[in-house]
Amino acid sequence: MKLATWNINSIRARADRALDVLQRHDLDVLALQEIKCKPEQFPVEEFEAAGYEVAAHGLNQWNGVAIVSRVGVEGVRHEFGGQPGFTKGAPADGLYLPGEPEARAIGATCGAAPGTSGAAGGVEVWSLYVPNGRAVGDPHYHYKLAWLDALKQRAAERIAEDPQAKIALVGDWNVIPTDADVWDVTATGGLYLSQPERDAFFAFEEAGFVEVSRPRATNYTFWDYQQLRFPKNQGMRIDYVYASPALAERVSAVEIDRDERKGKGASDHVPVIVDFDL
């Protein structure tokens, strides 16, 4: 299975680019973040004409996630168990004000053979758009940490339930795990690379998951539109693929499509592509 994750920064503005990426890389599954539309606004017909199914989750013009697959999208879920939400306003207990879950996660099983389940039942793919955090100490920052902790707890539960489950947690994590993953550690004002954020990112290893892209590909995955960041290669790496043990051992190749950042109308992120030998 060839799977890619990409923060597309509006599917309606970049449907042609998404279709090109699907075909150019011969993808089986494409997990999208920041689709910025409701499901009924997603250009589904164009993808179906190319042989792909679409499962999308969006509530308004912000956030939004989707899974595009030519190998099935079964058991679609629009949030993971325990996923917290966020409400603007005075923070509760000095942290943040909870609310209804935002459109930041969508999960589905892809590649399942008819009548199969468990280890033989395909890959459980989650397209994830982790909250930005806005600034260290901001209520949204505490929401981000709570969101990551809840996801980690659910991921650990899934492995405990089925150690042979093939699970991919992919997307825009909005975390810079190490200083080597950003062009200038002072450029973000401390956000994305604070120790609590990094601890929350690496906690998935404690849950048994393996981040499979960093050891095999070294490019950044995001370059801001401002100040000629891309031509200067002043970027950061915030898009990742965490795989369960049974899936991580099946990685055969990883690619970061840096060229997708070029040209008119590019997203500020690029696809991270992983080949799994299933």
PDB file of C-alpha atoms in Angstrom:
ATOM      1  CA  MET A   1       0.000   0.000   0.000  1.00  0.00           C
ATOM      2  CA  LYS A   2       1.341   3.396  -0.996  1.00  0.00           C
ATOM      3  CA  LEU A   3       0.033   5.996   1.448  1.00  0.00           C
ATOM      4  CA  ALA A   4       0.635   9.738   1.559  1.00  0.00           C
ATOM      5  CA  THR A   5      -0.275  12.450   4.029  1.00  0.00           C
ATOM      6  CA  TRP A   6      -0.612  16.074   2.958  1.00  0.00           C
ATOM      7  CA  ASN A   7      -1.897  19.296   4.479  1.00  0.00           C
ATOM      8  CA  ILE A   8      -3.400  20.619   1.256  1.00  0.00           C
ATOM      9  CA  ASN A   9      -4.545  24.001   2.626  1.00  0.00           C
ATOM     10  CA  SER A  10      -7.936  23.968   0.810  1.00  0.00           C
ATOM     11  CA  ILE A  11      -9.017  21.073  -1.390  1.00  0.00           C
ATOM     12  CA  ARG A  12     -11.264  23.289  -3.507  1.00  0.00           C
ATOM     13  CA  ALA A  13      -8.297  25.487  -4.407  1.00  0.00           C
ATOM     14  CA  ARG A  14      -5.983  22.543  -5.108  1.00  0.00           C
ATOM     15  CA  ALA A  15      -8.084  19.623  -6.348  1.00  0.00           C
ATOM     16  CA  ASP A  16      -6.065  19.521  -9.550  1.00  0.00           C
ATOM     17  CA  ARG A  17      -2.838  19.266  -7.592  1.00  0.00           C
ATOM     18  CA  ALA A  18      -4.259  16.488  -5.412  1.00  0.00           C
ATOM     19  CA  LEU A  19      -5.325  14.513  -8.473  1.00  0.00           C
ATOM     20  CA  ASP A  20      -1.886  14.998  -9.992  1.00  0.00           C
ATOM     21  CA  VAL A  21      -0.188  13.742  -6.807  1.00  0.00           C
ATOM     22  CA  LEU A  22      -2.445  10.681  -6.732  1.00  0.00           C
ATOM     23  CA  GLN A  23      -1.578   9.784 -10.289  1.00  0.00           C
ATOM     24  CA  ARG A  24       2.078  10.837 -10.331  1.00  0.00           C
ATOM     25  CA  HIS A  25       2.908   8.787  -7.252  1.00  0.00           C
ATOM     26  CA  ASP A  26       0.424   5.987  -8.005  1.00  0.00           C
ATOM     27  CA  LEU A  27      -1.062   6.340  -4.524  1.00  0.00           C
ATOM     28  CA  ASP A  28      -3.473   3.912  -2.944  1.00  0.00           C
ATOM     29  CA  VAL A  29      -4.431   6.233  -0.082  1.00  0.00           C
ATOM     30  CA  LEU A  30      -4.067   9.979   0.424  1.00  0.00           C
ATOM     31  CA  ALA A  31      -4.784  11.463   3.858  1.00  0.00           C
ATOM     32  CA  LEU A  32      -5.557  15.178   3.649  1.00  0.00           C
ATOM     33  CA  GLN A  33      -5.632  17.900   6.280  1.00  0.00           C
ATOM     34  CA  GLU A  34      -7.010  21.448   6.192  1.00  0.00           C
ATOM     35  CA  ILE A  35      -9.477  20.664   3.445  1.00  0.00           C
ATOM     36  CA  LYS A  36     -11.333  23.813   4.580  1.00  0.00           C
ATOM     37  CA  CYS A  37     -14.788  22.729   3.477  1.00  0.00           C
ATOM     38  CA  LYS A  38     -17.828  20.721   4.454  1.00  0.00           C
ATOM     39  CA  PRO A  39     -18.173  17.200   2.981  1.00  0.00           C
ATOM     40  CA  GLU A  40     -20.823  18.375   0.505  1.00  0.00           C
ATOM     41  CA  GLN A  41     -18.367  20.997  -0.803  1.00  0.00           C
ATOM     42  CA  PHE A  42     -15.564  18.502  -1.442  1.00  0.00           C
ATOM     43  CA  PRO A  43     -15.048  17.949  -5.215  1.00  0.00           C
ATOM     44  CA  VAL A  44     -15.846  14.248  -4.866  1.00  0.00           C
ATOM     45  CA  GLU A  45     -16.857  13.680  -8.492  1.00  0.00           C
ATOM     46  CA  GLU A  46     -13.377  14.518  -9.779  1.00  0.00           C
ATOM     47  CA  PHE A  47     -11.794  11.926  -7.510  1.00  0.00           C
ATOM     48  CA  GLU A  48     -14.398   9.283  -8.214  1.00  0.00           C
ATOM     49  CA  ALA A  49     -13.747   9.772 -11.928  1.00  0.00           C
ATOM     50  CA  ALA A  50     -10.093   8.984 -11.215  1.00  0.00           C
ATOM     51  CA  GLY A  51     -11.061   5.763  -9.400  1.00  0.00           C
ATOM     52  CA  TYR A  52     -10.951   6.944  -5.783  1.00  0.00           C
ATOM     53  CA  GLU A  53     -13.468   7.020  -2.942  1.00  0.00           C
ATOM     54  CA  VAL A  54     -13.598   9.973  -0.569  1.00  0.00           C
ATOM     55  CA  ALA A  55     -14.437  10.165   3.128  1.00  0.00           C
ATOM     56  CA  ALA A  56     -14.388  13.766   4.350  1.00  0.00           C
ATOM     57  CA  HIS A  57     -15.052  15.497   7.655  1.00  0.00           C
ATOM     58  CA  GLY A  58     -15.396  19.272   7.805  1.00  0.00           C
ATOM     59  CA  LEU A  59     -17.650  21.593   9.767  1.00  0.00           C
ATOM     60  CA  ASN A  60     -16.907  24.972   8.179  1.00  0.00           C
ATOM     61  CA  GLN A  61     -14.196  26.784   6.229  1.00  0.00           C
ATOM     62  CA  TRP A  62     -11.556  25.921   8.840  1.00  0.00           C
ATOM     63  CA  ASN A  63      -9.708  22.705   9.591  1.00  0.00           C
ATOM     64  CA  GLY A  64     -11.221  19.613   7.971  1.00  0.00           C
ATOM     65  CA  VAL A  65      -9.708  16.226   7.151  1.00  0.00           C
ATOM     66  CA  ALA A  66     -10.266  13.567   4.522  1.00  0.00           C
ATOM     67  CA  ILE A  67      -9.166  10.146   3.305  1.00  0.00           C
ATOM     68  CA  VAL A  68      -9.016   9.486  -0.433  1.00  0.00           C
ATOM     69  CA  SER A  69      -8.604   5.804  -1.338  1.00  0.00           C
ATOM     70  CA  ARG A  70      -8.772   3.408  -4.261  1.00  0.00           C
ATOM     71  CA  VAL A  71      -8.619   0.415  -1.890  1.00  0.00           C
ATOM     72  CA  GLY A  72     -11.751   1.120   0.146  1.00  0.00           C
ATOM     73  CA  VAL A  73     -12.783   3.341   3.048  1.00  0.00           C
ATOM     74  CA  GLU A  74     -14.664   1.215   5.564  1.00  0.00           C
ATOM     75  CA  GLY A  75     -15.814   1.969   9.094  1.00  0.00           C
ATOM     76  CA  VAL A  76     -15.389   5.722   8.811  1.00  0.00           C
ATOM     77  CA  ARG A  77     -15.083   7.582  12.134  1.00  0.00           C
ATOM     78  CA  HIS A  78     -15.109  11.348  12.515  1.00  0.00           C
ATOM     79  CA  GLU A  79     -13.271  11.460  15.830  1.00  0.00           C
ATOM     80  CA  PHE A  80     -11.193   9.172  17.987  1.00  0.00           C
ATOM     81  CA  GLY A  81     -12.333   8.013  21.406  1.00  0.00           C
ATOM     82  CA  GLY A  82     -11.864  10.734  24.003  1.00  0.00           C
ATOM     83  CA  GLN A  83     -11.043  13.450  21.453  1.00  0.00           C
ATOM     84  CA  PRO A  84     -11.304  16.812  23.232  1.00  0.00           C
ATOM     85  CA  GLY A  85     -12.809  19.938  21.747  1.00  0.00           C
ATOM     86  CA  PHE A  86     -12.113  23.631  22.144  1.00  0.00           C
ATOM     87  CA  THR A  87     -14.286  26.680  22.801  1.00  0.00           C
ATOM     88  CA  LYS A  88     -13.164  30.284  22.714  1.00  0.00           C
ATOM     89  CA  GLY A  89     -13.563  32.006  26.030  1.00  0.00           C
ATOM     90  CA  ALA A  90     -12.257  32.012  29.570  1.00  0.00           C
ATOM     91  CA  PRO A  91     -10.156  28.887  30.139  1.00  0.00           C
ATOM     92  CA  ALA A  92     -11.365  26.295  32.614  1.00  0.00           C
ATOM     93  CA  ASP A  93      -8.936  25.644  35.488  1.00  0.00           C
ATOM     94  CA  GLY A  94      -6.495  28.071  33.883  1.00  0.00           C
ATOM     95  CA  LEU A  95      -5.980  25.819  30.853  1.00  0.00           C
ATOM     96  CA  TYR A  96      -8.663  25.856  28.144  1.00  0.00           C
ATOM     97  CA  LEU A  97     -12.410  25.740  27.746  1.00  0.00           C
ATOM     98  CA  PRO A  98     -13.562  22.358  26.354  1.00  0.00           C
ATOM     99  CA  GLY A  99     -16.161  22.106  23.640  1.00  0.00           C
ATOM    100  CA  GLU A 100     -17.422  19.893  20.843  1.00  0.00           C
ATOM    101  CA  PRO A 101     -14.658  18.074  18.916  1.00  0.00           C
ATOM    102  CA  GLU A 102     -13.441  19.961  15.868  1.00  0.00           C
ATOM    103  CA  ALA A 103     -12.959  18.433  12.416  1.00  0.00           C
ATOM    104  CA  ARG A 104      -9.394  17.352  13.112  1.00  0.00           C
ATOM    105  CA  ALA A 105      -9.519  13.557  12.812  1.00  0.00           C
ATOM    106  CA  ILE A 106     -10.996  11.015  10.464  1.00  0.00           C
ATOM    107  CA  GLY A 107     -10.324   7.295  10.490  1.00  0.00           C
ATOM    108  CA  ALA A 108     -11.155   4.454   8.126  1.00  0.00           C
ATOM    109  CA  THR A 109      -9.941   0.996   7.205  1.00  0.00           C
ATOM    110  CA  CYS A 110      -8.302   0.875   3.787  1.00  0.00           C
ATOM    111  CA  GLY A 111      -7.223  -2.174   1.818  1.00  0.00           C
ATOM    112  CA  ALA A 112      -9.320  -4.737   3.659  1.00  0.00           C
ATOM    113  CA  ALA A 113     -10.141  -7.910   1.759  1.00  0.00           C
ATOM    114  CA  PRO A 114     -13.843  -8.840   1.882  1.00  0.00           C
ATOM    115  CA  GLY A 115     -14.737 -10.666   5.068  1.00  0.00           C
ATOM    116  CA  THR A 116     -11.444  -9.977   6.847  1.00  0.00           C
ATOM    117  CA  SER A 117     -10.707  -8.188  10.096  1.00  0.00           C
ATOM    118  CA  GLY A 118      -7.902  -7.628  12.574  1.00  0.00           C
ATOM    119  CA  ALA A 119      -4.367  -8.244  11.292  1.00  0.00           C
ATOM    120  CA  ALA A 120      -5.680  -9.303   7.884  1.00  0.00           C
ATOM    121  CA  GLY A 121      -8.266  -6.558   7.663  1.00  0.00           C
ATOM    122  CA  GLY A 122      -6.299  -3.813   5.946  1.00  0.00           C
ATOM    123  CA  VAL A 123      -4.799  -0.667   7.441  1.00  0.00           C
ATOM    124  CA  GLU A 124      -6.590   1.585   9.926  1.00  0.00           C
ATOM    125  CA  VAL A 125      -5.700   5.024   8.589  1.00  0.00           C
ATOM    126  CA  TRP A 126      -6.170   8.194  10.619  1.00  0.00           C
ATOM    127  CA  SER A 127      -5.789  11.592   8.968  1.00  0.00           C
ATOM    128  CA  LEU A 128      -4.941  14.017  11.769  1.00  0.00           C
ATOM    129  CA  TYR A 129      -4.697  17.773  11.992  1.00  0.00           C
ATOM    130  CA  VAL A 130      -3.202  18.458  15.415  1.00  0.00           C
ATOM    131  CA  PRO A 131      -4.159  21.837  16.937  1.00  0.00           C
ATOM    132  CA  ASN A 132      -1.623  24.579  16.278  1.00  0.00           C
ATOM    133  CA  GLY A 133      -1.347  25.857  19.841  1.00  0.00           C
ATOM    134  CA  ARG A 134      -1.019  29.522  18.770  1.00  0.00           C
ATOM    135  CA  ALA A 135       1.566  30.403  21.457  1.00  0.00           C
ATOM    136  CA  VAL A 136       3.215  28.659  24.379  1.00  0.00           C
ATOM    137  CA  GLY A 137       0.884  29.029  27.356  1.00  0.00           C
ATOM    138  CA  ASP A 138      -2.146  30.029  25.267  1.00  0.00           C
ATOM    139  CA  PRO A 139      -5.389  28.129  26.009  1.00  0.00           C
ATOM    140  CA  HIS A 140      -5.067  26.609  22.525  1.00  0.00           C
ATOM    141  CA  TYR A 141      -1.614  25.331  23.512  1.00  0.00           C
ATOM    142  CA  HIS A 142      -3.068  23.462  26.496  1.00  0.00           C
ATOM    143  CA  TYR A 143      -5.828  22.149  24.225  1.00  0.00           C
ATOM    144  CA  LYS A 144      -3.133  20.896  21.838  1.00  0.00           C
ATOM    145  CA  LEU A 145      -1.366  18.997  24.613  1.00  0.00           C
ATOM    146  CA  ALA A 146      -4.651  17.503  25.835  1.00  0.00           C
ATOM    147  CA  TRP A 147      -5.547  16.518  22.257  1.00  0.00           C
ATOM    148  CA  LEU A 148      -2.237  14.731  21.725  1.00  0.00           C
ATOM    149  CA  ASP A 149      -2.484  12.977  25.089  1.00  0.00           C
ATOM    150  CA  ALA A 150      -5.996  11.734  24.327  1.00  0.00           C
ATOM    151  CA  LEU A 151      -4.864  10.461  20.922  1.00  0.00           C
ATOM    152  CA  LYS A 152      -1.886   8.691  22.498  1.00  0.00           C
ATOM    153  CA  GLN A 153      -4.095   7.023  25.079  1.00  0.00           C
ATOM    154  CA  ARG A 154      -6.483   5.785  22.401  1.00  0.00           C
ATOM    155  CA  ALA A 155      -3.588   4.577  20.247  1.00  0.00           C
ATOM    156  CA  ALA A 156      -2.162   2.634  23.179  1.00  0.00           C
ATOM    157  CA  GLU A 157      -5.570   1.079  23.818  1.00  0.00           C
ATOM    158  CA  ARG A 158      -5.791  -0.063  20.192  1.00  0.00           C
ATOM    159  CA  ILE A 159      -2.444  -1.844  20.414  1.00  0.00           C
ATOM    160  CA  ALA A 160      -3.489  -3.477  23.668  1.00  0.00           C
ATOM    161  CA  GLU A 161      -6.737  -4.623  22.053  1.00  0.00           C
ATOM    162  CA  ASP A 162      -4.992  -6.027  18.974  1.00  0.00           C
ATOM    163  CA  PRO A 163      -1.155  -6.155  18.959  1.00  0.00           C
ATOM    164  CA  GLN A 164      -1.197  -7.164  15.279  1.00  0.00           C
ATOM    165  CA  ALA A 165      -3.392  -4.262  14.158  1.00  0.00           C
ATOM    166  CA  LYS A 166      -1.958  -2.249  11.285  1.00  0.00           C
ATOM    167  CA  ILE A 167      -2.581   1.389  12.216  1.00  0.00           C
ATOM    168  CA  ALA A 168      -1.265   4.571  10.590  1.00  0.00           C
ATOM    169  CA  LEU A 169      -1.546   7.877  12.447  1.00  0.00           C
ATOM    170  CA  VAL A 170      -0.637  10.416   9.791  1.00  0.00           C
ATOM    171  CA  GLY A 171      -0.927  14.119   9.253  1.00  0.00           C
ATOM    172  CA  ASP A 172       0.122  17.584  10.275  1.00  0.00           C
ATOM    173  CA  TRP A 173       1.344  17.191  13.839  1.00  0.00           C
ATOM    174  CA  ASN A 174       2.331  20.844  14.370  1.00  0.00           C
ATOM    175  CA  VAL A 175       5.344  19.682  16.381  1.00  0.00           C
ATOM    176  CA  ILE A 176       9.043  20.090  15.575  1.00  0.00           C
ATOM    177  CA  PRO A 177      10.520  17.012  17.293  1.00  0.00           C
ATOM    178  CA  THR A 178      14.203  18.056  17.203  1.00  0.00           C
ATOM    179  CA  ASP A 179      16.231  21.172  16.468  1.00  0.00           C
ATOM    180  CA  ALA A 180      17.338  19.555  13.205  1.00  0.00           C
ATOM    181  CA  ASP A 181      13.727  19.678  11.984  1.00  0.00           C
ATOM    182  CA  VAL A 182      13.620  23.474  11.609  1.00  0.00           C
ATOM    183  CA  TRP A 183      15.838  25.955   9.792  1.00  0.00           C
ATOM    184  CA  ASP A 184      16.057  28.280  12.825  1.00  0.00           C
ATOM    185  CA  VAL A 185      14.999  27.265  16.328  1.00  0.00           C
ATOM    186  CA  THR A 186      14.205  30.897  17.169  1.00  0.00           C
ATOM    187  CA  ALA A 187      11.843  31.356  14.218  1.00  0.00           C
ATOM    188  CA  THR A 188       8.662  30.085  15.893  1.00  0.00           C
ATOM    189  CA  GLY A 189       8.779  31.978  19.170  1.00  0.00           C
ATOM    190  CA  GLY A 190       9.059  28.692  21.007  1.00  0.00           C
ATOM    191  CA  LEU A 191       5.879  27.136  19.606  1.00  0.00           C
ATOM    192  CA  TYR A 192       6.053  23.637  18.051  1.00  0.00           C
ATOM    193  CA  LEU A 193       9.337  22.856  19.781  1.00  0.00           C
ATOM    194  CA  SER A 194       8.614  23.433  23.473  1.00  0.00           C
ATOM    195  CA  GLN A 195       9.495  20.495  25.679  1.00  0.00           C
ATOM    196  CA  PRO A 196       5.866  19.621  26.538  1.00  0.00           C
ATOM    197  CA  GLU A 197       5.017  19.489  22.814  1.00  0.00           C
ATOM    198  CA  ARG A 198       8.037  17.339  22.066  1.00  0.00           C
ATOM    199  CA  ASP A 199       7.266  15.067  25.006  1.00  0.00           C
ATOM    200  CA  ALA A 200       3.693  14.681  23.734  1.00  0.00           C
ATOM    201  CA  PHE A 201       4.999  13.754  20.273  1.00  0.00           C
ATOM    202  CA  PHE A 202       7.486  11.168  21.489  1.00  0.00           C
ATOM    203  CA  ALA A 203       4.939   9.708  23.917  1.00  0.00           C
ATOM    204  CA  PHE A 204       3.569   7.757  20.944  1.00  0.00           C
ATOM    205  CA  GLU A 205       6.784   5.738  20.990  1.00  0.00           C
ATOM    206  CA  GLU A 206       6.000   4.805  24.579  1.00  0.00           C
ATOM    207  CA  ALA A 207       2.599   3.643  23.319  1.00  0.00           C
ATOM    208  CA  GLY A 208       4.379   1.287  20.912  1.00  0.00           C
ATOM    209  CA  PHE A 209       4.171   3.320  17.705  1.00  0.00           C
ATOM    210  CA  VAL A 210       7.089   4.067  15.391  1.00  0.00           C
ATOM    211  CA  GLU A 211       7.529   7.296  13.422  1.00  0.00           C
ATOM    212  CA  VAL A 212       8.658   5.788  10.117  1.00  0.00           C
ATOM    213  CA  SER A 213       9.437   8.820   7.923  1.00  0.00           C
ATOM    214  CA  ARG A 214      12.244  10.666   9.742  1.00  0.00           C
ATOM    215  CA  PRO A 215      14.853   7.862   9.526  1.00  0.00           C
ATOM    216  CA  ARG A 216      14.329   7.515   5.763  1.00  0.00           C
ATOM    217  CA  ALA A 217      13.757  11.046   4.398  1.00  0.00           C
ATOM    218  CA  THR A 218      15.339  14.318   5.455  1.00  0.00           C
ATOM    219  CA  ASN A 219      13.511  17.207   3.751  1.00  0.00           C
ATOM    220  CA  TYR A 220      11.351  19.772   5.483  1.00  0.00           C
ATOM    221  CA  THR A 221       7.601  19.423   4.889  1.00  0.00           C
ATOM    222  CA  PHE A 222       6.463  23.041   5.401  1.00  0.00           C
ATOM    223  CA  TRP A 223       7.664  26.425   4.184  1.00  0.00           C
ATOM    224  CA  ASP A 224       5.778  29.608   5.037  1.00  0.00           C
ATOM    225  CA  TYR A 225       4.496  31.733   2.154  1.00  0.00           C
ATOM    226  CA  GLN A 226       6.159  34.839   3.596  1.00  0.00           C
ATOM    227  CA  GLN A 227       9.715  36.172   3.169  1.00  0.00           C
ATOM    228  CA  LEU A 228      10.712  33.760   0.383  1.00  0.00           C
ATOM    229  CA  ARG A 229      10.972  30.916   2.875  1.00  0.00           C
ATOM    230  CA  PHE A 230      10.809  28.191   0.239  1.00  0.00           C
ATOM    231  CA  PRO A 231      13.467  29.534  -2.167  1.00  0.00           C
ATOM    232  CA  LYS A 232      15.734  30.034   0.855  1.00  0.00           C
ATOM    233  CA  ASN A 233      14.842  26.544   2.176  1.00  0.00           C
ATOM    234  CA  GLN A 234      13.838  28.081   5.478  1.00  0.00           C
ATOM    235  CA  GLY A 235      11.329  25.432   6.467  1.00  0.00           C
ATOM    236  CA  MET A 236      10.327  23.026   9.156  1.00  0.00           C
ATOM    237  CA  ARG A 237       9.267  19.424   9.441  1.00  0.00           C
ATOM    238  CA  ILE A 238       5.866  18.986  11.068  1.00  0.00           C
ATOM    239  CA  ASP A 239       4.160  16.274   8.967  1.00  0.00           C
ATOM    240  CA  TYR A 240       4.688  12.688  10.143  1.00  0.00           C
ATOM    241  CA  VAL A 241       3.633   9.060   9.889  1.00  0.00           C
ATOM    242  CA  TYR A 242       3.356   7.054  13.109  1.00  0.00           C
ATOM    243  CA  ALA A 243       2.794   3.331  12.479  1.00  0.00           C
ATOM    244  CA  SER A 244       1.822   0.532  14.836  1.00  0.00           C
ATOM    245  CA  PRO A 245       4.475  -2.187  15.317  1.00  0.00           C
ATOM    246  CA  ALA A 246       2.813  -4.598  12.870  1.00  0.00           C
ATOM    247  CA  LEU A 247       2.723  -1.875  10.203  1.00  0.00           C
ATOM    248  CA  ALA A 248       6.083  -0.230  10.911  1.00  0.00           C
ATOM    249  CA  GLU A 249       7.963  -3.428  10.089  1.00  0.00           C
ATOM    250  CA  ARG A 250       6.420  -3.372   6.605  1.00  0.00           C
ATOM    251  CA  VAL A 251       7.832  -0.015   5.449  1.00  0.00           C
ATOM    252  CA  SER A 252       9.752  -0.388   2.200  1.00  0.00           C
ATOM    253  CA  ALA A 253      10.283   3.241   1.112  1.00  0.00           C
ATOM    254  CA  VAL A 254       9.644   6.864   2.144  1.00  0.00           C
ATOM    255  CA  GLU A 255       9.620  10.009   0.036  1.00  0.00           C
ATOM    256  CA  ILE A 256       8.949  13.690   0.713  1.00  0.00           C
ATOM    257  CA  ASP A 257       7.742  15.358  -2.484  1.00  0.00           C
ATOM    258  CA  ARG A 258       9.547  18.676  -2.093  1.00  0.00           C
ATOM    259  CA  ASP A 259       8.791  19.644  -5.694  1.00  0.00           C
ATOM    260  CA  GLU A 260       5.085  19.887  -4.854  1.00  0.00           C
ATOM    261  CA  ARG A 261       5.880  23.169  -3.055  1.00  0.00           C
ATOM    262  CA  LYS A 262       6.932  24.705  -6.382  1.00  0.00           C
ATOM    263  CA  GLY A 263       4.786  26.570  -8.860  1.00  0.00           C
ATOM    264  CA  LYS A 264       1.727  28.771  -8.721  1.00  0.00           C
ATOM    265  CA  GLY A 265      -0.945  27.827  -6.210  1.00  0.00           C
ATOM    266  CA  ALA A 266       1.120  25.394  -4.131  1.00  0.00           C
ATOM    267  CA  SER A 267       0.167  24.453  -0.595  1.00  0.00           C
ATOM    268  CA  ASP A 268       2.648  25.510   2.080  1.00  0.00           C
ATOM    269  CA  HIS A 269       3.041  21.804   2.967  1.00  0.00           C
ATOM    270  CA  VAL A 270       4.197  18.909   0.770  1.00  0.00           C
ATOM    271  CA  PRO A 271       3.187  15.229   0.742  1.00  0.00           C
ATOM    272  CA  VAL A 272       4.976  12.635   2.841  1.00  0.00           C
ATOM    273  CA  ILE A 273       4.719   9.277   1.047  1.00  0.00           C
ATOM    274  CA  VAL A 274       5.263   5.843   2.579  1.00  0.00           C
ATOM    275  CA  ASP A 275       5.284   2.464   0.848  1.00  0.00           C
ATOM    276  CA  PHE A 276       4.124  -0.459   2.984  1.00  0.00           C
ATOM    277  CA  ASP A 277       4.788  -4.003   1.780  1.00  0.00           C
ATOM    278  CA  LEU A 278       1.517  -5.689   2.708  1.00  0.00           C
TER     279      LEU A 278
END
